[in-house]
Structures are given as C-alpha cells and as structure tokens.
Amino acid sequence: MMNIISIDPSKASTGVYIKTDIEVYKSTISTNGMSENIGYRHISGIIKSSLDYYNIEVAFLEDYPYKLKESRSNTVMAEVKGIIKYALYSRNIPIILVPISTWKALCKGAFPQAGSKTVLSYS
C-alpha cells in the first residue's frame, strides 16, 4: 500500500485527506481570523508536518476549474497552491493534479460518464 494525501486547497479552509496502511485521517485547515501571511504559514506548517509524520508518497491536488484556468480570480489560489506544491516538491513527492469535474464525478461514483475533459495531469 501507499501513503497518500489528497488536498482541496482554499485560502480560508483547505481540506486534507490522508490514507496510510493503518489509518485514514481527514481534516480542514482553517485560516479564519488570521492575517494573510500568518494564514499561509499556518497552511504550510500543517501540510509539511503531515507529509513528514505520515511519510506521504504521493499527493492528489485539486486543479483549477477549466473555465477559470486563465482567470485573475485564481491569484489567491495560486499562492495557496504554490505553498502546497513547494512543500511537496521539496520532499520529492509526486503530485497528481485532479480537475474539479473529475473530483466531483469520483465522489458521485460517475467516473465513466465524466467526459473526455476529465484527464489527470502529472507534474
């Protein structure tokens, strides 16, 4: 088995799901009431310590929606994702980017009907 982390990044509330050989862990990293700088450090610290503590081997990271990939509204998300990607890359953990549409289809159990746009991209 492989130790994995799945991350749904957000500035206010980042979702984290960890699965190891012996346990499943899920949590939300909240930055409500924190300054932007402190919030980013909070996310970074929890992600880094989780990667090390659970000996994570691969990461699934929610990608941008197709409609918003070129949108300026993704600036904040780019900062949060950059913090998370840096933590993963610095530990040589492979990242699998998952489009939101694929994420939702998997949750609904409708992956075969998800369509041709739902492709996993590796970084």
Coordinates of C-alpha atoms in Angstrom, one line a residue:
M1 CA 0.0 0.0 0.0
M2 CA 0.9 3.6 -0.4
N3 CA 0.6 6.6 1.9
I4 CA -1.3 9.3 0.1
I5 CA -2.5 12.8 0.8
S6 CA -5.4 14.5 -1.1
I7 CA -5.7 18.3 -0.8
D8 CA -8.5 20.6 -1.7
P9 CA -6.8 24.0 -1.4
S10 CA -8.5 27.1 -0.3
K11 CA -7.4 30.3 1.4
A12 CA -10.0 30.1 4.1
S13 CA -10.5 26.3 4.6
T14 CA -8.1 23.8 3.0
G15 CA -9.4 20.2 3.1
V16 CA -6.9 17.4 3.8
Y17 CA -7.5 13.6 3.5
I18 CA -4.7 11.2 4.3
K19 CA -4.7 7.5 3.8
T20 CA -2.0 5.2 5.1
D21 CA -1.6 1.4 5.6
I22 CA -3.1 1.7 9.1
E23 CA -5.3 4.7 9.2
V24 CA -7.4 7.3 7.5
Y25 CA -7.3 10.9 8.6
K26 CA -9.3 13.9 7.4
S27 CA -9.2 17.5 8.5
T28 CA -9.8 21.1 7.5
I29 CA -7.1 23.7 7.8
S30 CA -8.9 26.9 8.8
T31 CA -7.3 30.3 8.4
N32 CA -10.3 32.3 9.5
G33 CA -9.4 35.4 11.6
M34 CA -5.7 35.2 10.6
S35 CA -3.7 37.7 8.6
E36 CA -2.8 36.6 5.1
N37 CA 0.8 36.0 6.0
I38 CA 0.0 34.0 9.2
G39 CA -2.7 32.0 7.3
Y40 CA -0.2 31.0 4.6
R41 CA 2.4 30.0 7.3
H42 CA -0.3 28.0 9.1
I43 CA -1.3 26.1 5.9
S44 CA 2.4 25.5 5.1
G45 CA 3.3 24.2 8.6
I46 CA 0.4 21.8 8.8
I47 CA 1.0 20.4 5.3
K48 CA 4.7 20.0 5.9
S49 CA 4.3 18.3 9.3
S50 CA 1.6 16.0 7.8
L51 CA 3.8 15.0 4.9
D52 CA 6.7 14.1 7.3
Y53 CA 4.6 12.5 10.0
Y54 CA 2.6 10.2 7.7
N55 CA 5.5 9.5 5.3
I56 CA 3.5 10.6 2.3
E57 CA 4.5 9.0 -1.0
V58 CA 2.1 10.6 -3.5
A59 CA -0.3 13.7 -3.5
F60 CA -3.5 14.4 -5.2
L61 CA -4.1 18.1 -5.5
E62 CA -7.4 19.7 -6.8
D63 CA -6.7 21.7 -10.0
Y64 CA -8.4 24.8 -11.2
P65 CA -11.8 24.5 -13.0
Y66 CA -11.4 24.5 -16.7
K67 CA -13.4 27.7 -17.1
L68 CA -11.2 29.6 -14.6
K69 CA -7.7 28.5 -15.6
E70 CA -6.9 31.9 -17.2
S71 CA -9.0 33.9 -14.7
R72 CA -7.5 36.6 -12.4
S73 CA -9.6 35.2 -9.6
N74 CA -7.1 32.4 -9.3
T75 CA -4.4 34.6 -7.9
V76 CA -5.1 33.8 -4.3
M77 CA -5.5 30.1 -5.2
A78 CA -2.1 30.2 -7.0
E79 CA -0.5 31.4 -3.8
V80 CA -2.1 28.6 -1.7
K81 CA -1.2 26.0 -4.3
G82 CA 2.3 27.4 -4.6
I83 CA 2.8 26.9 -0.9
I84 CA 1.5 23.4 -1.0
K85 CA 3.4 22.4 -4.2
Y86 CA 6.7 23.8 -2.7
A87 CA 6.2 21.5 0.4
L88 CA 5.6 18.5 -1.9
Y89 CA 8.3 19.2 -4.4
S90 CA 10.9 19.8 -1.7
R91 CA 10.2 16.3 -0.4
N92 CA 10.2 14.8 -3.9
I93 CA 6.5 13.7 -3.6
P94 CA 4.8 13.3 -6.9
I95 CA 1.7 15.4 -7.5
I96 CA -1.3 14.4 -9.5
L97 CA -3.5 17.3 -10.4
V98 CA -7.2 16.4 -10.5
P99 CA -9.7 18.7 -12.2
I100 CA -12.7 19.6 -10.0
S101 CA -15.0 17.9 -12.5
T102 CA -13.2 14.6 -12.1
W103 CA -13.1 15.1 -8.3
K104 CA -16.9 15.5 -8.2
A105 CA -17.5 12.6 -10.6
L106 CA -15.5 10.3 -8.4
C107 CA -17.4 11.4 -5.4
K108 CA -20.7 10.7 -7.1
G109 CA -19.4 7.4 -8.5
A110 CA -19.9 8.5 -12.1
F111 CA -16.3 8.5 -13.3
P112 CA -17.1 6.6 -16.6
Q113 CA -19.6 9.3 -17.6
A114 CA -17.3 12.1 -16.6
G115 CA -16.4 13.0 -20.1
S116 CA -13.3 13.5 -22.2
K117 CA -12.2 16.7 -20.4
T118 CA -11.6 14.9 -17.1
V119 CA -7.9 14.0 -17.5
L120 CA -5.4 13.6 -14.8
S121 CA -2.3 15.7 -15.3
Y122 CA 1.0 14.9 -13.7
S123 CA 3.5 17.5 -12.5

